[in-house]
């Protein structure tokens, strides 16, 4: 097994060439900046909510949740799992920037369901160094949402853990399905 990803065959619109994607993003930023008008916002989220979600490119969180710029803090990683770094970000979000609600969003068809901790071993064999982080893969998305909610609720660093809710986003319908903490 290789730990290096490849662009699937037949990927229409794929950008090739070293730096081509980054160049495209920088060009888009120049267009954005030309029309940019500083909204004069504070770094504190208007809705006092932090959303933890998977980094999957199919999740447009602002659109799916009806959010506007400045409404929330968004913390994303592979699987949307609550790791030490997520707790770090949530702690700063709550203690320094006033958030009180936490929404956790995993999704159907997540790539983390097909990985195992063997990925770390393969990576160590490939590069000669064992990663310091866990893969945090899972087989049951509902159970992983429950585990993430439990990690948030039991963290001694967070000020507010009363309003912690977890969901699974269906990538085919766009609907959220709430997961009971039990």
PDB file of C-alpha atoms in Angstrom:
ATOM      1  CA  UNK A   1       0.000   0.000   0.000  1.00  0.00           C
ATOM      2  CA  UNK A   2       1.278   3.434  -0.831  1.00  0.00           C
ATOM      3  CA  UNK A   3       0.507   6.397   1.410  1.00  0.00           C
ATOM      4  CA  UNK A   4       0.671   8.856  -1.465  1.00  0.00           C
ATOM      5  CA  UNK A   5      -2.591   9.962  -3.076  1.00  0.00           C
ATOM      6  CA  UNK A   6      -3.106  10.203  -6.811  1.00  0.00           C
ATOM      7  CA  UNK A   7      -5.653  12.190  -8.802  1.00  0.00           C
ATOM      8  CA  UNK A   8      -8.322   9.747  -9.981  1.00  0.00           C
ATOM      9  CA  UNK A   9      -8.332   8.986 -13.697  1.00  0.00           C
ATOM     10  CA  UNK A  10     -10.829  11.084 -15.633  1.00  0.00           C
ATOM     11  CA  UNK A  11     -10.824  13.988 -13.181  1.00  0.00           C
ATOM     12  CA  UNK A  12     -12.248  16.741 -15.317  1.00  0.00           C
ATOM     13  CA  UNK A  13     -10.958  20.194 -14.598  1.00  0.00           C
ATOM     14  CA  UNK A  14      -7.886  18.851 -12.812  1.00  0.00           C
ATOM     15  CA  UNK A  15      -5.143  21.424 -12.684  1.00  0.00           C
ATOM     16  CA  UNK A  16      -1.702  20.056 -13.451  1.00  0.00           C
ATOM     17  CA  UNK A  17       1.789  21.427 -13.195  1.00  0.00           C
ATOM     18  CA  UNK A  18       3.875  22.470 -10.238  1.00  0.00           C
ATOM     19  CA  UNK A  19       2.366  25.525  -8.575  1.00  0.00           C
ATOM     20  CA  UNK A  20      -0.573  25.720 -10.996  1.00  0.00           C
ATOM     21  CA  UNK A  21      -3.225  25.280  -8.318  1.00  0.00           C
ATOM     22  CA  UNK A  22      -1.571  27.769  -5.990  1.00  0.00           C
ATOM     23  CA  UNK A  23      -1.185  30.258  -8.842  1.00  0.00           C
ATOM     24  CA  UNK A  24      -4.903  29.944  -9.573  1.00  0.00           C
ATOM     25  CA  UNK A  25      -5.737  30.560  -5.914  1.00  0.00           C
ATOM     26  CA  UNK A  26      -3.470  33.607  -5.739  1.00  0.00           C
ATOM     27  CA  UNK A  27      -5.095  35.032  -8.879  1.00  0.00           C
ATOM     28  CA  UNK A  28      -8.525  34.479  -7.331  1.00  0.00           C
ATOM     29  CA  UNK A  29      -7.350  36.269  -4.217  1.00  0.00           C
ATOM     30  CA  UNK A  30      -6.300  39.301  -6.245  1.00  0.00           C
ATOM     31  CA  UNK A  31      -9.812  39.489  -7.740  1.00  0.00           C
ATOM     32  CA  UNK A  32     -11.322  39.068  -4.283  1.00  0.00           C
ATOM     33  CA  UNK A  33      -9.090  41.737  -2.739  1.00  0.00           C
ATOM     34  CA  UNK A  34      -9.907  44.213  -5.529  1.00  0.00           C
ATOM     35  CA  UNK A  35     -13.567  44.136  -4.470  1.00  0.00           C
ATOM     36  CA  UNK A  36     -12.916  43.612  -0.749  1.00  0.00           C
ATOM     37  CA  UNK A  37     -14.534  45.973   1.697  1.00  0.00           C
ATOM     38  CA  UNK A  38     -13.403  45.534   5.299  1.00  0.00           C
ATOM     39  CA  UNK A  39     -16.559  44.643   7.242  1.00  0.00           C
ATOM     40  CA  UNK A  40     -14.947  45.929  10.443  1.00  0.00           C
ATOM     41  CA  UNK A  41     -15.708  42.707  12.273  1.00  0.00           C
ATOM     42  CA  UNK A  42     -14.315  41.539  15.556  1.00  0.00           C
ATOM     43  CA  UNK A  43     -12.700  38.075  15.721  1.00  0.00           C
ATOM     44  CA  UNK A  44     -15.483  36.955  18.080  1.00  0.00           C
ATOM     45  CA  UNK A  45     -18.113  34.871  16.266  1.00  0.00           C
ATOM     46  CA  UNK A  46     -21.489  36.609  16.182  1.00  0.00           C
ATOM     47  CA  UNK A  47     -23.400  33.384  16.954  1.00  0.00           C
ATOM     48  CA  UNK A  48     -20.923  32.314  19.653  1.00  0.00           C
ATOM     49  CA  UNK A  49     -20.609  28.895  18.056  1.00  0.00           C
ATOM     50  CA  UNK A  50     -17.671  26.741  16.992  1.00  0.00           C
ATOM     51  CA  UNK A  51     -18.174  24.093  14.312  1.00  0.00           C
ATOM     52  CA  UNK A  52     -15.836  21.097  14.142  1.00  0.00           C
ATOM     53  CA  UNK A  53     -16.105  19.247  10.847  1.00  0.00           C
ATOM     54  CA  UNK A  54     -14.292  17.016   8.419  1.00  0.00           C
ATOM     55  CA  UNK A  55     -12.023  18.648   5.864  1.00  0.00           C
ATOM     56  CA  UNK A  56     -13.829  16.813   3.035  1.00  0.00           C
ATOM     57  CA  UNK A  57     -14.133  19.135   0.021  1.00  0.00           C
ATOM     58  CA  UNK A  58     -17.797  18.159  -0.464  1.00  0.00           C
ATOM     59  CA  UNK A  59     -18.838  19.945   2.742  1.00  0.00           C
ATOM     60  CA  UNK A  60     -19.729  23.603   2.200  1.00  0.00           C
ATOM     61  CA  UNK A  61     -20.411  24.306   5.846  1.00  0.00           C
ATOM     62  CA  UNK A  62     -21.453  27.928   5.540  1.00  0.00           C
ATOM     63  CA  UNK A  63     -24.007  27.127   2.854  1.00  0.00           C
ATOM     64  CA  UNK A  64     -25.240  23.937   4.555  1.00  0.00           C
ATOM     65  CA  UNK A  65     -25.757  25.691   7.886  1.00  0.00           C
ATOM     66  CA  UNK A  66     -26.940  29.071   6.608  1.00  0.00           C
ATOM     67  CA  UNK A  67     -23.912  30.850   8.035  1.00  0.00           C
ATOM     68  CA  UNK A  68     -22.464  34.192   7.035  1.00  0.00           C
ATOM     69  CA  UNK A  69     -18.942  35.539   7.392  1.00  0.00           C
ATOM     70  CA  UNK A  70     -18.267  36.178  11.064  1.00  0.00           C
ATOM     71  CA  UNK A  71     -20.971  33.863  12.421  1.00  0.00           C
ATOM     72  CA  UNK A  72     -18.787  31.020  13.706  1.00  0.00           C
ATOM     73  CA  UNK A  73     -15.372  29.537  14.198  1.00  0.00           C
ATOM     74  CA  UNK A  74     -14.743  26.598  11.893  1.00  0.00           C
ATOM     75  CA  UNK A  75     -12.251  23.909  12.854  1.00  0.00           C
ATOM     76  CA  UNK A  76     -11.632  21.203  10.273  1.00  0.00           C
ATOM     77  CA  UNK A  77      -9.498  18.090  10.103  1.00  0.00           C
ATOM     78  CA  UNK A  78      -9.543  14.610   8.570  1.00  0.00           C
ATOM     79  CA  UNK A  79     -12.720  12.979   9.869  1.00  0.00           C
ATOM     80  CA  UNK A  80     -13.803  15.949  11.965  1.00  0.00           C
ATOM     81  CA  UNK A  81     -12.584  14.049  15.012  1.00  0.00           C
ATOM     82  CA  UNK A  82     -11.896  15.753  18.322  1.00  0.00           C
ATOM     83  CA  UNK A  83      -8.134  15.542  18.814  1.00  0.00           C
ATOM     84  CA  UNK A  84      -5.892  17.403  21.251  1.00  0.00           C
ATOM     85  CA  UNK A  85      -5.423  20.118  18.637  1.00  0.00           C
ATOM     86  CA  UNK A  86      -9.197  20.509  18.246  1.00  0.00           C
ATOM     87  CA  UNK A  87      -9.523  20.834  22.034  1.00  0.00           C
ATOM     88  CA  UNK A  88      -6.770  23.485  21.864  1.00  0.00           C
ATOM     89  CA  UNK A  89      -8.690  25.452  19.224  1.00  0.00           C
ATOM     90  CA  UNK A  90     -12.023  25.075  21.046  1.00  0.00           C
ATOM     91  CA  UNK A  91     -10.413  26.228  24.295  1.00  0.00           C
ATOM     92  CA  UNK A  92      -9.080  29.377  22.626  1.00  0.00           C
ATOM     93  CA  UNK A  93     -12.426  29.873  20.880  1.00  0.00           C
ATOM     94  CA  UNK A  94     -14.290  29.724  24.185  1.00  0.00           C
ATOM     95  CA  UNK A  95     -11.888  31.315  26.643  1.00  0.00           C
ATOM     96  CA  UNK A  96     -10.478  34.092  24.458  1.00  0.00           C
ATOM     97  CA  UNK A  97     -13.251  34.683  21.927  1.00  0.00           C
ATOM     98  CA  UNK A  98     -16.513  33.926  23.707  1.00  0.00           C
ATOM     99  CA  UNK A  99     -18.031  30.922  21.942  1.00  0.00           C
ATOM    100  CA  UNK A 100     -20.396  28.774  23.983  1.00  0.00           C
ATOM    101  CA  UNK A 101     -22.005  26.270  21.579  1.00  0.00           C
ATOM    102  CA  UNK A 102     -20.155  23.470  19.809  1.00  0.00           C
ATOM    103  CA  UNK A 103     -21.438  21.648  16.724  1.00  0.00           C
ATOM    104  CA  UNK A 104     -19.638  18.497  15.555  1.00  0.00           C
ATOM    105  CA  UNK A 105     -20.157  17.329  11.975  1.00  0.00           C
ATOM    106  CA  UNK A 106     -18.968  14.065  10.452  1.00  0.00           C
ATOM    107  CA  UNK A 107     -20.328  12.848   7.102  1.00  0.00           C
ATOM    108  CA  UNK A 108     -21.331   9.828   5.081  1.00  0.00           C
ATOM    109  CA  UNK A 109     -18.740   8.254   2.810  1.00  0.00           C
ATOM    110  CA  UNK A 110     -15.804   9.565   4.836  1.00  0.00           C
ATOM    111  CA  UNK A 111     -12.345   8.438   3.769  1.00  0.00           C
ATOM    112  CA  UNK A 112     -11.463   7.865   7.422  1.00  0.00           C
ATOM    113  CA  UNK A 113     -13.738   4.815   7.355  1.00  0.00           C
ATOM    114  CA  UNK A 114     -11.388   3.075   4.927  1.00  0.00           C
ATOM    115  CA  UNK A 115      -8.102   3.829   6.724  1.00  0.00           C
ATOM    116  CA  UNK A 116      -6.618   1.970   9.687  1.00  0.00           C
ATOM    117  CA  UNK A 117      -3.761   2.606  12.065  1.00  0.00           C
ATOM    118  CA  UNK A 118      -1.774   0.499   9.579  1.00  0.00           C
ATOM    119  CA  UNK A 119      -1.524   3.774   7.612  1.00  0.00           C
ATOM    120  CA  UNK A 120       0.893   5.048  10.302  1.00  0.00           C
ATOM    121  CA  UNK A 121       3.008   1.910  10.015  1.00  0.00           C
ATOM    122  CA  UNK A 122       3.127   2.184   6.225  1.00  0.00           C
ATOM    123  CA  UNK A 123       4.067   5.845   6.502  1.00  0.00           C
ATOM    124  CA  UNK A 124       6.843   5.028   8.956  1.00  0.00           C
ATOM    125  CA  UNK A 125       8.199   2.384   6.566  1.00  0.00           C
ATOM    126  CA  UNK A 126       8.062   4.857   3.660  1.00  0.00           C
ATOM    127  CA  UNK A 127       9.705   7.879   5.304  1.00  0.00           C
ATOM    128  CA  UNK A 128      11.697   6.329   8.156  1.00  0.00           C
ATOM    129  CA  UNK A 129       9.963   8.160  10.964  1.00  0.00           C
ATOM    130  CA  UNK A 130       6.854   7.203  12.939  1.00  0.00           C
ATOM    131  CA  UNK A 131       4.198   9.948  13.005  1.00  0.00           C
ATOM    132  CA  UNK A 132       3.517  11.360  16.472  1.00  0.00           C
ATOM    133  CA  UNK A 133      -0.211  11.506  15.729  1.00  0.00           C
ATOM    134  CA  UNK A 134      -2.886   8.829  15.603  1.00  0.00           C
ATOM    135  CA  UNK A 135      -4.818   8.294  12.372  1.00  0.00           C
ATOM    136  CA  UNK A 136      -8.150   8.415  14.278  1.00  0.00           C
ATOM    137  CA  UNK A 137      -9.861   6.272  11.667  1.00  0.00           C
ATOM    138  CA  UNK A 138     -13.256   4.742  12.429  1.00  0.00           C
ATOM    139  CA  UNK A 139     -15.717   2.168  11.122  1.00  0.00           C
ATOM    140  CA  UNK A 140     -18.958   3.547  12.597  1.00  0.00           C
ATOM    141  CA  UNK A 141     -19.524   7.241  11.879  1.00  0.00           C
ATOM    142  CA  UNK A 142     -22.325   7.551  14.471  1.00  0.00           C
ATOM    143  CA  UNK A 143     -20.144   6.055  17.192  1.00  0.00           C
ATOM    144  CA  UNK A 144     -17.255   8.338  16.263  1.00  0.00           C
ATOM    145  CA  UNK A 145     -19.534  11.379  16.592  1.00  0.00           C
ATOM    146  CA  UNK A 146     -20.517  10.105  20.069  1.00  0.00           C
ATOM    147  CA  UNK A 147     -16.854   9.671  20.967  1.00  0.00           C
ATOM    148  CA  UNK A 148     -16.075  13.206  19.767  1.00  0.00           C
ATOM    149  CA  UNK A 149     -18.974  14.617  21.821  1.00  0.00           C
ATOM    150  CA  UNK A 150     -17.676  12.742  24.882  1.00  0.00           C
ATOM    151  CA  UNK A 151     -14.149  14.121  24.381  1.00  0.00           C
ATOM    152  CA  UNK A 152     -15.542  17.659  24.280  1.00  0.00           C
ATOM    153  CA  UNK A 153     -17.856  17.176  27.269  1.00  0.00           C
ATOM    154  CA  UNK A 154     -15.080  15.752  29.463  1.00  0.00           C
ATOM    155  CA  UNK A 155     -12.348  18.251  28.610  1.00  0.00           C
ATOM    156  CA  UNK A 156     -11.282  20.225  31.684  1.00  0.00           C
ATOM    157  CA  UNK A 157     -10.117  23.093  29.474  1.00  0.00           C
ATOM    158  CA  UNK A 158     -13.481  24.079  28.012  1.00  0.00           C
ATOM    159  CA  UNK A 159     -15.702  26.565  29.818  1.00  0.00           C
ATOM    160  CA  UNK A 160     -19.006  25.540  28.311  1.00  0.00           C
ATOM    161  CA  UNK A 161     -19.947  21.972  27.413  1.00  0.00           C
ATOM    162  CA  UNK A 162     -23.720  22.096  27.930  1.00  0.00           C
ATOM    163  CA  UNK A 163     -24.505  22.884  24.278  1.00  0.00           C
ATOM    164  CA  UNK A 164     -22.541  20.230  22.393  1.00  0.00           C
ATOM    165  CA  UNK A 165     -24.380  18.519  19.572  1.00  0.00           C
ATOM    166  CA  UNK A 166     -23.211  16.059  16.945  1.00  0.00           C
ATOM    167  CA  UNK A 167     -24.413  15.349  13.420  1.00  0.00           C
ATOM    168  CA  UNK A 168     -23.722  13.274  10.330  1.00  0.00           C
ATOM    169  CA  UNK A 169     -23.989  15.197   7.046  1.00  0.00           C
ATOM    170  CA  UNK A 170     -25.305  13.129   4.158  1.00  0.00           C
ATOM    171  CA  UNK A 171     -23.141  13.991   1.136  1.00  0.00           C
ATOM    172  CA  UNK A 172     -25.880  12.810  -1.260  1.00  0.00           C
ATOM    173  CA  UNK A 173     -28.847  14.741   0.205  1.00  0.00           C
ATOM    174  CA  UNK A 174     -27.176  17.616   2.057  1.00  0.00           C
ATOM    175  CA  UNK A 175     -29.173  16.846   5.194  1.00  0.00           C
ATOM    176  CA  UNK A 176     -27.852  16.655   8.736  1.00  0.00           C
ATOM    177  CA  UNK A 177     -28.843  13.742  10.948  1.00  0.00           C
ATOM    178  CA  UNK A 178     -28.456  14.377  14.667  1.00  0.00           C
ATOM    179  CA  UNK A 179     -26.679  11.779  16.787  1.00  0.00           C
ATOM    180  CA  UNK A 180     -27.801  11.129  20.361  1.00  0.00           C
ATOM    181  CA  UNK A 181     -24.992  11.321  22.875  1.00  0.00           C
ATOM    182  CA  UNK A 182     -26.017   8.047  24.536  1.00  0.00           C
TER     183      UNK A 182
END
